[in-house]
Coordinates of N, CA and C in Angstrom, one line a residue:
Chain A
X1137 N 0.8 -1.2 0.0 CA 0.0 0.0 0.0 C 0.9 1.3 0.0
X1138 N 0.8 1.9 -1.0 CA 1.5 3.0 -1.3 C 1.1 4.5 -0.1
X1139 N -0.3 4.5 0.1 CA -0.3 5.3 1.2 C -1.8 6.3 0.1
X1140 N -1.0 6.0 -1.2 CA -2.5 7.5 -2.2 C -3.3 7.0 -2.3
X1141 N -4.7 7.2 -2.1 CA -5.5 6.7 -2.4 C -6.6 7.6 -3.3
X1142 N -7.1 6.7 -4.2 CA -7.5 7.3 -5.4 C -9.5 6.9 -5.3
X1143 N -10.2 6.7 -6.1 CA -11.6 6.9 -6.1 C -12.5 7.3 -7.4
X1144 N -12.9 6.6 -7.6 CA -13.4 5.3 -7.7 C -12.4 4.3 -8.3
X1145 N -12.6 3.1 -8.0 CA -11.9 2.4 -8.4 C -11.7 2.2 -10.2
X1146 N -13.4 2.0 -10.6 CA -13.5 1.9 -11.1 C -15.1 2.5 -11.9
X1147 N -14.5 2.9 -13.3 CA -16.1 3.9 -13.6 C -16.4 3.9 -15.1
X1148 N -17.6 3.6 -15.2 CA -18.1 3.4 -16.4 C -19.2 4.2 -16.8
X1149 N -18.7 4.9 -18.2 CA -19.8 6.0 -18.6 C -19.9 6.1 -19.7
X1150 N -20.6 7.0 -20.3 CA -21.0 7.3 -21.7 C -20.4 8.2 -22.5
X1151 N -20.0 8.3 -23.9 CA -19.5 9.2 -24.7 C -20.5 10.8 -24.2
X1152 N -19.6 11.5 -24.0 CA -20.1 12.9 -24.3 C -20.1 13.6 -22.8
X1153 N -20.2 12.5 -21.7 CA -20.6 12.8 -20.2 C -19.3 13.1 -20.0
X1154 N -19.4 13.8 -18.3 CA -18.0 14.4 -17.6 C -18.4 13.4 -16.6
X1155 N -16.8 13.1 -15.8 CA -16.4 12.5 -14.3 C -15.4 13.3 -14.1
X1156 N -15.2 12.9 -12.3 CA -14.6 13.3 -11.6 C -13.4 12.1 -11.0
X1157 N -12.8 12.3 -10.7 CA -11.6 11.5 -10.4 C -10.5 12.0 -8.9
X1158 N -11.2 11.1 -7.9 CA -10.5 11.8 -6.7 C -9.1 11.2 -6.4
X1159 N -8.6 12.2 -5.8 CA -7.0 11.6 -5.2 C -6.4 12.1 -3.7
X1160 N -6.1 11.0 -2.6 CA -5.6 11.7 -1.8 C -3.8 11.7 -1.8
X1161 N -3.5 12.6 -1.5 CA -1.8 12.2 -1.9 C -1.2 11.3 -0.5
X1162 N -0.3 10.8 -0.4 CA 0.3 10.7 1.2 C 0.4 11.6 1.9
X1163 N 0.1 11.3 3.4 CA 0.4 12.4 4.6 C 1.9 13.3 4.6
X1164 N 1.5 14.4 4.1 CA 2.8 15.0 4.1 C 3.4 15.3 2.6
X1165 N 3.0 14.6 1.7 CA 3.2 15.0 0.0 C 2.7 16.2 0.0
X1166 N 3.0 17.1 -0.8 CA 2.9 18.5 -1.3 C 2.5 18.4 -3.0
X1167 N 3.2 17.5 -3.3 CA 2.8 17.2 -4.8 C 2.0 16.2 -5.2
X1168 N 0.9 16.7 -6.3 CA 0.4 15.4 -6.8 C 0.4 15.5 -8.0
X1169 N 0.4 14.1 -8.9 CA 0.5 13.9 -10.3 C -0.6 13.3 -10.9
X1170 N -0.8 13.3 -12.1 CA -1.7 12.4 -12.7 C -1.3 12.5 -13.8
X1171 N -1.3 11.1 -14.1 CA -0.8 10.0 -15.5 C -2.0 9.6 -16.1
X1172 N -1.9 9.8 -17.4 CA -2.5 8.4 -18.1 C -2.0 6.5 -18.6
X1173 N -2.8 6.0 -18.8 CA -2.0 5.0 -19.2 C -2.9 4.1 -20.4
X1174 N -2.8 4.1 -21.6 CA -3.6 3.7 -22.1 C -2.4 2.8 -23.0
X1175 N -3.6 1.8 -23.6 CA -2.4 0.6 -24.4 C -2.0 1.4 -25.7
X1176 N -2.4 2.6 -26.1 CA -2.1 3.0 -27.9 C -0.8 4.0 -27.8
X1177 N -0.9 4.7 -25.7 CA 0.2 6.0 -25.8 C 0.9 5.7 -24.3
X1178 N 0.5 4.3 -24.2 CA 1.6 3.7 -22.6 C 1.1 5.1 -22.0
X1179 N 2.4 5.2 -20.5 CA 1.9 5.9 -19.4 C 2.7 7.7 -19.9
X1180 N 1.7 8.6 -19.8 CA 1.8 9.6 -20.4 C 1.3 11.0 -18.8
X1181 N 2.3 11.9 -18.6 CA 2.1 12.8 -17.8 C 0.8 14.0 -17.9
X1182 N 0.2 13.9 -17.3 CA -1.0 14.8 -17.8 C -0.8 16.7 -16.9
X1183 N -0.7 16.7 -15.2 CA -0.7 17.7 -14.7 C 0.0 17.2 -13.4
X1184 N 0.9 18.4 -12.9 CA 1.4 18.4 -11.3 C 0.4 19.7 -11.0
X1185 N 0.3 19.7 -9.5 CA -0.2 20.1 -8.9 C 1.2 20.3 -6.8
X1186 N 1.1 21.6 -6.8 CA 2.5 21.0 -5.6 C 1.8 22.4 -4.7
X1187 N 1.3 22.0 -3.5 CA 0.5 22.6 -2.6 C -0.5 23.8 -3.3
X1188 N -1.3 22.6 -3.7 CA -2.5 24.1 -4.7 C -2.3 24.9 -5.8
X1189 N -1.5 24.7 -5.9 CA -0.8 25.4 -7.4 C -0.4 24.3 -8.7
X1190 N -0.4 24.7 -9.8 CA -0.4 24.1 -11.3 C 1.4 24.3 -11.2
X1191 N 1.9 22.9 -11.3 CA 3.3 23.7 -11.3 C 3.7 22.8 -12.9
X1192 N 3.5 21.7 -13.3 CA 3.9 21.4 -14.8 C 2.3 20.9 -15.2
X1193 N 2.8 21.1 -16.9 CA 1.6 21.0 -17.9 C 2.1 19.4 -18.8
X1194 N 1.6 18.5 -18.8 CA 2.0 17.5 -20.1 C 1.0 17.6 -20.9
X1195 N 0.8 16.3 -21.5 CA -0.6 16.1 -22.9 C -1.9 16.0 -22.4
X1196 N -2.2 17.3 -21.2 CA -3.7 17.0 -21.4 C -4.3 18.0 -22.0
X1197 N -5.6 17.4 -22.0 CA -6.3 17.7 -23.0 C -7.2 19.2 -22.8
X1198 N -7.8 20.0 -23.7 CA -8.4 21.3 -23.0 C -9.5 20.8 -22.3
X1199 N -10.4 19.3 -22.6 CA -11.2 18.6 -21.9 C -11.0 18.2 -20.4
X1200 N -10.0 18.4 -20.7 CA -9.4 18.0 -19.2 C -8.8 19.1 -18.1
X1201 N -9.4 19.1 -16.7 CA -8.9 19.8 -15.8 C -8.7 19.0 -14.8
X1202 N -7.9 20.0 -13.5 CA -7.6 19.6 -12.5 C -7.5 20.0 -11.1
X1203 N -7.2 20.2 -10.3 CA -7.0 21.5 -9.0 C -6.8 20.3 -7.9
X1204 N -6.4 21.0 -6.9 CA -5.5 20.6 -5.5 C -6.0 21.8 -4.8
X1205 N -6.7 21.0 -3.7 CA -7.7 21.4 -2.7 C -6.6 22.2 -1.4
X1206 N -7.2 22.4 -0.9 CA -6.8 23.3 0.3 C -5.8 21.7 1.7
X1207 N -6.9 20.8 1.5 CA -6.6 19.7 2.1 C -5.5 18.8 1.4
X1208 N -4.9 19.1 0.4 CA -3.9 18.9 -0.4 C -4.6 17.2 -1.7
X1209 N -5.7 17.3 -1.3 CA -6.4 15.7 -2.3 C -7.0 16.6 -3.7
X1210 N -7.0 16.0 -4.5 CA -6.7 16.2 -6.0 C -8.2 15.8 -6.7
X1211 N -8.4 16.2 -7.5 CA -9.8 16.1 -8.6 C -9.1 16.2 -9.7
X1212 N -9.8 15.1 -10.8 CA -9.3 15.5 -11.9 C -10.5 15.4 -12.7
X1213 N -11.0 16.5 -13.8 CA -12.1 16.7 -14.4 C -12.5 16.1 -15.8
X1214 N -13.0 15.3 -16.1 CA -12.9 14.8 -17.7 C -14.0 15.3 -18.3
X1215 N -14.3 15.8 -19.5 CA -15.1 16.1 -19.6 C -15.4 15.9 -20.7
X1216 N -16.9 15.9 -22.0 CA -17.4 15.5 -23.3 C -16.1 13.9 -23.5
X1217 N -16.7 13.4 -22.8 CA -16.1 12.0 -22.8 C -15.9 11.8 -24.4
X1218 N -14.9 11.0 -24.6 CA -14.8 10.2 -26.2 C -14.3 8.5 -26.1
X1219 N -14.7 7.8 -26.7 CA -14.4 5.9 -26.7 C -12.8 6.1 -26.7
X1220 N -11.9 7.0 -27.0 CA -10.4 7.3 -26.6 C -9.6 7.4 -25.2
X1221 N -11.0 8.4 -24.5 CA -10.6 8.6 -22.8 C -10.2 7.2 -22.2
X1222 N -10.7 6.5 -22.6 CA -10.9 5.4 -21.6 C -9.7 4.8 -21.5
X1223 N -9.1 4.6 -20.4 CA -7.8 4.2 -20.0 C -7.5 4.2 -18.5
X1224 N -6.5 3.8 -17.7 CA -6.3 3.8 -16.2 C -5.9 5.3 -16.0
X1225 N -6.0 5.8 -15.4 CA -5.8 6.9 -14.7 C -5.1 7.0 -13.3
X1226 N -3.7 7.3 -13.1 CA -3.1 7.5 -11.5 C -2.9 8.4 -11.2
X1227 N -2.8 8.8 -9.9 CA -2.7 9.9 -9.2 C -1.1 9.6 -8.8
X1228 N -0.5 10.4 -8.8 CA 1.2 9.7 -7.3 C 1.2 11.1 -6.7
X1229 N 1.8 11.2 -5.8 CA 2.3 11.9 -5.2 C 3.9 11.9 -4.4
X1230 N 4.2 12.9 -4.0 CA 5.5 13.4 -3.4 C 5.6 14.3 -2.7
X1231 N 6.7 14.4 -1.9 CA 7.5 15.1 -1.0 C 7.4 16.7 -1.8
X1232 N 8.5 16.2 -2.4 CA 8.9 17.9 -3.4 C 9.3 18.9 -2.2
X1233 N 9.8 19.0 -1.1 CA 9.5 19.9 -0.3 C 11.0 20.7 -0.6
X1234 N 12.1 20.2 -1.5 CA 12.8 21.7 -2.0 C 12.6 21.4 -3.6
X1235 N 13.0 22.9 -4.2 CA 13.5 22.7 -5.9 C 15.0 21.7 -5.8
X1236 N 14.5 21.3 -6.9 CA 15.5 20.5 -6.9 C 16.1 18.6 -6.7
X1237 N 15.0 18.9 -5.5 CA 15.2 17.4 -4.7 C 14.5 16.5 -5.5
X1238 N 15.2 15.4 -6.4 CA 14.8 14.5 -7.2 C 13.9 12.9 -6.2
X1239 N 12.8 13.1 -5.4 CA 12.2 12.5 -5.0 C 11.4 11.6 -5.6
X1240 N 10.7 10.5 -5.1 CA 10.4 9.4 -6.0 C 8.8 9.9 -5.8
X1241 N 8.1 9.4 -6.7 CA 6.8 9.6 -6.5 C 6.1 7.9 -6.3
X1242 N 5.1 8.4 -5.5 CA 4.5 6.5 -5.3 C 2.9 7.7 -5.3
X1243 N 2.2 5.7 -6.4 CA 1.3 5.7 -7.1 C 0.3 5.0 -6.5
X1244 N -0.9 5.7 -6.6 CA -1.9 5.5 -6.0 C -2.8 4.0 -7.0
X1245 N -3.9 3.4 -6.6 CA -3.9 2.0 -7.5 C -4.8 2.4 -8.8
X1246 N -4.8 3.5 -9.0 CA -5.7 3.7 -10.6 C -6.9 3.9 -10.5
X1247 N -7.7 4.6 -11.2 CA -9.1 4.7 -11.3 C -9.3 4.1 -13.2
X1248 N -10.0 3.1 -13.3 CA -9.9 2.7 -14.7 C -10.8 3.4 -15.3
X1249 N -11.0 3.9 -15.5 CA -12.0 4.8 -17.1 C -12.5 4.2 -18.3
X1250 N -13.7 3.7 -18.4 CA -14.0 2.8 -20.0 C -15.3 3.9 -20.0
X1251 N -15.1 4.6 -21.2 CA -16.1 4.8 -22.3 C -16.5 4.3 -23.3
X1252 N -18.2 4.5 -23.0 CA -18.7 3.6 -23.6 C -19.5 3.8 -24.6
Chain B
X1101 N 15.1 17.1 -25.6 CA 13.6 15.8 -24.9 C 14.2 14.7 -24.0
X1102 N 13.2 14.8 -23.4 CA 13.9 13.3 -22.5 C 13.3 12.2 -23.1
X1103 N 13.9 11.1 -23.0 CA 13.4 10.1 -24.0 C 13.6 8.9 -23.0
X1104 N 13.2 8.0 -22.9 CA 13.4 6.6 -22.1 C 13.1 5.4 -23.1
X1105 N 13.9 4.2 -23.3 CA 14.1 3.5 -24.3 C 13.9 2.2 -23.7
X1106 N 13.2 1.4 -23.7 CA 13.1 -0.3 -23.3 C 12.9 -1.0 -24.5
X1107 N 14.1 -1.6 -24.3 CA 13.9 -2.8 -26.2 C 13.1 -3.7 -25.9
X1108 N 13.0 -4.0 -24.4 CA 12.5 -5.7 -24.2 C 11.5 -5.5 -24.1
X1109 N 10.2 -6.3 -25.2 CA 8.8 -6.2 -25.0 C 8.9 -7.4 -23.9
X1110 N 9.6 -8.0 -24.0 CA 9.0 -9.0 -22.7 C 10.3 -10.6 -22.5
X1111 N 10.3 -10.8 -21.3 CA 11.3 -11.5 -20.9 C 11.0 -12.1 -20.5
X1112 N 11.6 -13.7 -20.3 CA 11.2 -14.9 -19.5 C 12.3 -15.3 -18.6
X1113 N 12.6 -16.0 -17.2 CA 12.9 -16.1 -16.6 C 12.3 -17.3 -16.1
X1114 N 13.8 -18.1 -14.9 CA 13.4 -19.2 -14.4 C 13.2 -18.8 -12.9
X1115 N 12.5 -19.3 -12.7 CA 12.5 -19.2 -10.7 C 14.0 -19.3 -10.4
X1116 N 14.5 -18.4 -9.0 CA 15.9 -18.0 -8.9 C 16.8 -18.1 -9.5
X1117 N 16.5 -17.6 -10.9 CA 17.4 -16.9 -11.8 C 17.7 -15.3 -11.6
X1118 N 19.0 -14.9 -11.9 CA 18.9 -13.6 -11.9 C 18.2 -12.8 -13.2
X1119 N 17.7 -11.6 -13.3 CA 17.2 -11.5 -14.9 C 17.7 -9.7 -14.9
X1120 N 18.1 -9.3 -16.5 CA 18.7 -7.8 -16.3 C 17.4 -7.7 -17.5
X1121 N 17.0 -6.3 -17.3 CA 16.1 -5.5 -18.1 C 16.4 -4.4 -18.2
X1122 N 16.6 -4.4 -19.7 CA 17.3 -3.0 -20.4 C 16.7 -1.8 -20.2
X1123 N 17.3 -0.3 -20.1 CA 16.6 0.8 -19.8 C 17.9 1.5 -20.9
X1124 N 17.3 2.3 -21.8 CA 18.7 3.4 -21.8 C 17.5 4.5 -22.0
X1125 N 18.4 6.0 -21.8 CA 17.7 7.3 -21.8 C 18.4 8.4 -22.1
X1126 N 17.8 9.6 -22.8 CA 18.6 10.3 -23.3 C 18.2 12.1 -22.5
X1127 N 19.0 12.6 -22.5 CA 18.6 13.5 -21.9 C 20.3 14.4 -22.1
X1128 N 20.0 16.0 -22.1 CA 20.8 17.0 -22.5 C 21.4 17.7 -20.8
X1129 N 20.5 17.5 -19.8 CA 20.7 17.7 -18.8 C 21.7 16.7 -18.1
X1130 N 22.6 17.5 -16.9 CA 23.7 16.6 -16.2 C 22.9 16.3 -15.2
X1131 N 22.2 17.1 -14.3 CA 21.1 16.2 -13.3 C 19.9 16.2 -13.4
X1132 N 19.6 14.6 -13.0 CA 18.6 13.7 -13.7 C 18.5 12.3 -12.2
X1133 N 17.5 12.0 -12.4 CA 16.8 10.9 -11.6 C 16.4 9.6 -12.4
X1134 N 16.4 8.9 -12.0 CA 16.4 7.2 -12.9 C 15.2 6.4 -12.0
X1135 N 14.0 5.9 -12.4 CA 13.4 5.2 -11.4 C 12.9 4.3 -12.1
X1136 N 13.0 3.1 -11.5 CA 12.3 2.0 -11.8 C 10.7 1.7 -11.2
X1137 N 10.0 0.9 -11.9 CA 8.7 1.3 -11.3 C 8.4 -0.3 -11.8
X1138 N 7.2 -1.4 -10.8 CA 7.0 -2.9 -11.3 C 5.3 -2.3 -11.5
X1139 N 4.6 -3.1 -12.5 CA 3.1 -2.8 -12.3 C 2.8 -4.7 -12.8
X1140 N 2.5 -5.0 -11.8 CA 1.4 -6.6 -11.6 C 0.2 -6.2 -12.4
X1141 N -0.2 -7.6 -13.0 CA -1.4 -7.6 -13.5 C -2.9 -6.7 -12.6
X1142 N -2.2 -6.4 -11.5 CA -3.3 -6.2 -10.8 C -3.8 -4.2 -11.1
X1143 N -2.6 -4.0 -11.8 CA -2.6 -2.4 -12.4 C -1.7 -1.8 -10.9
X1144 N -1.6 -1.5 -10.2 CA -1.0 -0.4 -9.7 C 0.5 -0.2 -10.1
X1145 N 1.2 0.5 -9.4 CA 2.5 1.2 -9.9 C 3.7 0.9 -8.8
X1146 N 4.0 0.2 -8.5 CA 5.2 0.3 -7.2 C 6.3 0.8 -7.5
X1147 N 7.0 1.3 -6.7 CA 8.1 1.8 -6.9 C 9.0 1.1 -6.5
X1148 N 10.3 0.8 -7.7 CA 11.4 0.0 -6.6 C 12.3 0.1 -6.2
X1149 N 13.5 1.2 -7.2 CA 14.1 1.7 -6.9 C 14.7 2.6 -7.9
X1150 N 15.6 3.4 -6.8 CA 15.8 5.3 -7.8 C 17.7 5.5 -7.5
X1151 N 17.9 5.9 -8.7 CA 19.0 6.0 -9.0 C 19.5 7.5 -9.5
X1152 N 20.2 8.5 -8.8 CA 20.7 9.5 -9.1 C 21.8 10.0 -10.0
X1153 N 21.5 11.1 -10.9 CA 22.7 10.7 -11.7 C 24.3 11.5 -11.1
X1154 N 24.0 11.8 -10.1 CA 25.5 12.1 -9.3 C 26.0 11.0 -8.4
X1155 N 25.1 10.1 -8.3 CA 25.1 8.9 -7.4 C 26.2 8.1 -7.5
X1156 N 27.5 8.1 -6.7 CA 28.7 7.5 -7.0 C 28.4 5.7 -7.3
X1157 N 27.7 5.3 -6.5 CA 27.7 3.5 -6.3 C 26.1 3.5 -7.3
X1158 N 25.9 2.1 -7.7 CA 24.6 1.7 -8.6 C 23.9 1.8 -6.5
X1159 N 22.5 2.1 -7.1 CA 21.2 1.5 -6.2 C 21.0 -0.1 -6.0
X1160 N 20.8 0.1 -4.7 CA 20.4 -1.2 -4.8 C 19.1 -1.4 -3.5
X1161 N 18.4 -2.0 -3.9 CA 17.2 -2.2 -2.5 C 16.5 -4.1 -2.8
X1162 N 17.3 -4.3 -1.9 CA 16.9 -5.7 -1.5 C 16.9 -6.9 -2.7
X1163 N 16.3 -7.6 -3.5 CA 16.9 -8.1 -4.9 C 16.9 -7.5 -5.9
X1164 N 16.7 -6.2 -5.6 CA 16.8 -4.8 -6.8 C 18.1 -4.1 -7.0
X1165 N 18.7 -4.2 -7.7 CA 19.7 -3.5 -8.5 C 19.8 -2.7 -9.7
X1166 N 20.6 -1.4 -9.7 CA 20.7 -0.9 -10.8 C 21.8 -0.9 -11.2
X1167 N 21.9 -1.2 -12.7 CA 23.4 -1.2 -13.4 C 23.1 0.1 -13.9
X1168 N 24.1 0.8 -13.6 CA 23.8 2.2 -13.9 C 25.4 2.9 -14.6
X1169 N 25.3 2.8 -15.8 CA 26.5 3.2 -17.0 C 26.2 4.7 -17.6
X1170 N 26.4 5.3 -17.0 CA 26.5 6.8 -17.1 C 26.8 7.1 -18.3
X1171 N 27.8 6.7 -19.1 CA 28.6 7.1 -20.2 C 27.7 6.5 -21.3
X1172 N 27.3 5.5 -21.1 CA 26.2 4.9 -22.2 C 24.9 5.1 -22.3
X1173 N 24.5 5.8 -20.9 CA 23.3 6.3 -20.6 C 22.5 5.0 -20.8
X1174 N 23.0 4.1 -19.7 CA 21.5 3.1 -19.3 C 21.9 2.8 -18.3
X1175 N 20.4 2.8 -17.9 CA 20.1 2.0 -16.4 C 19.7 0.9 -16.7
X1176 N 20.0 -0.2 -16.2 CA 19.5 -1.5 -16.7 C 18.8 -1.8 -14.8
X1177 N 18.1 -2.6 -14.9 CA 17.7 -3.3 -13.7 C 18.0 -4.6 -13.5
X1178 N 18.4 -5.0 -12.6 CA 19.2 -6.2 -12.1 C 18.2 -7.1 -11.5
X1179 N 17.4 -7.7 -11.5 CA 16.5 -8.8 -10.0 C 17.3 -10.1 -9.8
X1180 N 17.5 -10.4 -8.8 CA 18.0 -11.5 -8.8 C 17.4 -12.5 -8.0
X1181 N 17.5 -13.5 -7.8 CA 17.0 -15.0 -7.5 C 15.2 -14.6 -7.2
X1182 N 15.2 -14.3 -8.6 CA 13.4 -14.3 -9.4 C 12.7 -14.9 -8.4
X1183 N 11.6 -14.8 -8.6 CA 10.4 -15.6 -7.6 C 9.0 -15.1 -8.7
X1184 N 8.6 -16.2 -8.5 CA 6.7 -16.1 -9.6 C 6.1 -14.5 -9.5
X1185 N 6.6 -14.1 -8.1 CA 5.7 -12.5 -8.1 C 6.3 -12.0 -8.1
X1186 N 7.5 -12.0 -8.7 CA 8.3 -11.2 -9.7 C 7.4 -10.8 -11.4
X1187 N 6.8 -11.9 -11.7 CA 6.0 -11.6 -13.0 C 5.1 -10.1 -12.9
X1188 N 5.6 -9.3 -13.9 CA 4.9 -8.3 -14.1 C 5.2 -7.3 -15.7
X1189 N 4.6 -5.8 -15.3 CA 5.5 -5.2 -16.5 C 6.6 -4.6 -15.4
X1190 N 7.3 -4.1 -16.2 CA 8.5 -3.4 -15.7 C 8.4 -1.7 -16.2
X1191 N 8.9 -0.8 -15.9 CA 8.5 0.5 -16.8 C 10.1 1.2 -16.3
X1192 N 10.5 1.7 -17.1 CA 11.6 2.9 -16.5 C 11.4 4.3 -17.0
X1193 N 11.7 5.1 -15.5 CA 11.2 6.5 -15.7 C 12.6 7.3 -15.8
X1194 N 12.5 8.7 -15.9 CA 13.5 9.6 -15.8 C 12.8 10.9 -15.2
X1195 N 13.3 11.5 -15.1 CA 13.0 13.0 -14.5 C 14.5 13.8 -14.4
X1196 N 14.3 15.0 -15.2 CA 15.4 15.8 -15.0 C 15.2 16.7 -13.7
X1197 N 16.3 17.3 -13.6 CA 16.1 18.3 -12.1 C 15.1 19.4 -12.6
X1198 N 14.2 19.7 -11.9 CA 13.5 21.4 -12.0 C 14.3 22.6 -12.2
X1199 N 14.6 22.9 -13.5 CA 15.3 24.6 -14.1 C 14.1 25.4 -13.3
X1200 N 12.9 25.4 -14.4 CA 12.3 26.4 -14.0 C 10.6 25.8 -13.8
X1201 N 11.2 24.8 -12.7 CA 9.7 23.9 -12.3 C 9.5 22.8 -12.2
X1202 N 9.5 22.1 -11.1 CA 8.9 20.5 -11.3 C 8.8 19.8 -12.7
X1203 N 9.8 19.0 -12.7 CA 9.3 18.6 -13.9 C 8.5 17.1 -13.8
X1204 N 7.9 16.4 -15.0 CA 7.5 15.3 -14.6 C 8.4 14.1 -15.2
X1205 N 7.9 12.8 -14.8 CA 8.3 11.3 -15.0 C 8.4 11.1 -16.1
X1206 N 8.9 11.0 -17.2 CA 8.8 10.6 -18.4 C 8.8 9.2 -18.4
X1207 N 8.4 8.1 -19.2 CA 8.1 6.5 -18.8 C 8.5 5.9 -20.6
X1208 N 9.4 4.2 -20.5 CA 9.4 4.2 -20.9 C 8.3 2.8 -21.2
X1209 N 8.3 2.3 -22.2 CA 6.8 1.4 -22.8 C 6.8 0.6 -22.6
X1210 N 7.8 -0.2 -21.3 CA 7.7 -1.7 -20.5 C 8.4 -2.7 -21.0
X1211 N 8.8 -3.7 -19.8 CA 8.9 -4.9 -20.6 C 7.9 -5.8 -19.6
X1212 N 7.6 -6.9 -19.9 CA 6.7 -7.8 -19.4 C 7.7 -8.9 -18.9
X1213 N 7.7 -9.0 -17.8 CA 8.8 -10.1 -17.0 C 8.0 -11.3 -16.9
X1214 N 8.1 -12.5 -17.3 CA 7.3 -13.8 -16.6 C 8.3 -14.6 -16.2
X1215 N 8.0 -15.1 -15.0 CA 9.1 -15.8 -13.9 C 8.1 -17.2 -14.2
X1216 N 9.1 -18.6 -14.5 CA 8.2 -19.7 -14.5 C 9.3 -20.6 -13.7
X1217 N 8.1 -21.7 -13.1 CA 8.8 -22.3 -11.8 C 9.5 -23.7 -12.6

């Protein structure tokens, strides 16, 4: 047990609809990430988040948002779903507590996503 | 760009065998972070072990090892005396240091380890 825990495990919806995707980071992480992982583009960086603030951008999408709560746990927004979204979704988190500090990130167990 | 390279779609292995799985990575930056990551069929992401690139000695954490060749730019991963829940994917990440920001994990496209008894 990594310590992140993520929500729903698992979620099934329909082309066109929006979900939500919760994340708590570990006690004491300041950073949280979210990856995709899908079989056509493997695991791909989407947004950090490092105490409530946007601090890097990867391949997401303008469909896609995100934010980091006051309580440091994470939402990520999908939205006008497409039969593409659908893929595992992780949250990780970390330390990060200087620039610099090349800290490991540990991964929360996925929220799977199938559009349907 | 940072790039992470795994040739091995997939490797087989005998129960306590040792097995190496190829990583190399390219990157224009001198500090940089190397991390190995296992994911079981069961989907999550473990971490196993992280390798610095100022790091005088390879990593090592318990039958985890990094071969870590600086000059040729790979990390390879080392497991030794395999065991069946060893079977999984394997993934290697990179991360440069933060210029001007956190950066993230770059991953590279796995190899698939099966340990048979």
């Amino acid at each position: 047990d990594s310590g992140v825990t993520q929500t729903p495990k698992h979620l099934i919806t329909a082309t066109g609809q929006r979900v939500t995707l919760r994340c708590s980071p570990r006690s004491g992480d300041l950073s949280v990430y979210w990856y995709q992982q899908s079989l056509d583009q493997g695991l791909q960086f989407l947004i950090q988040y490092y105490n409530g603030e946007e601090r890097a951008k990867g391949n997401i999408l303008e469909r896609f948002s995100a934010q980091q709560f006051p309580d440091l746990h994470s939402e990520l927004n999908l939205s006008s779903l497409e039969l593409g979204d659908s893929a595992l979704y992780f949250c990780a988190s970390s330390v990060e507590a200087d620039l610099g500090l090349l800290d490991e990130q540990y991964f929360g167990p996925g929220t799977r996503l199938t559009v349907t | 760009a940072q790039k992470i390279t795994q040739t091995q779609p997939g490797m087989f292995v005998q129960e306590k065998e040792a097995v190496t799985l190829d990583c190399t990575y390219d990157t224009s930056d001198p500090s940089y972070g190397l991390f190995w990551y296992k994911q079981p069929s069961s989907g999550e992401m473990i971490f196993l072990i992280y390798q610095g690139s100022y790091d005088q000695q390879n990593a090592t954490e318990g039958r985890y090892s990094l071969n870590f060749q600086k000059a040729r730019k790979s990390a390879n991963l080392v497991i030794s005396a395999s065991q069946l829940g060893d079977s999984a994917m394997y993934f290697c990440a990179m991360r440069e240091a933060p210029v001007q920001g956190f950066q993230k994990l770059v991953f590279g496209t796995g190899t698939r380890l099966l340990v048979s008894p």
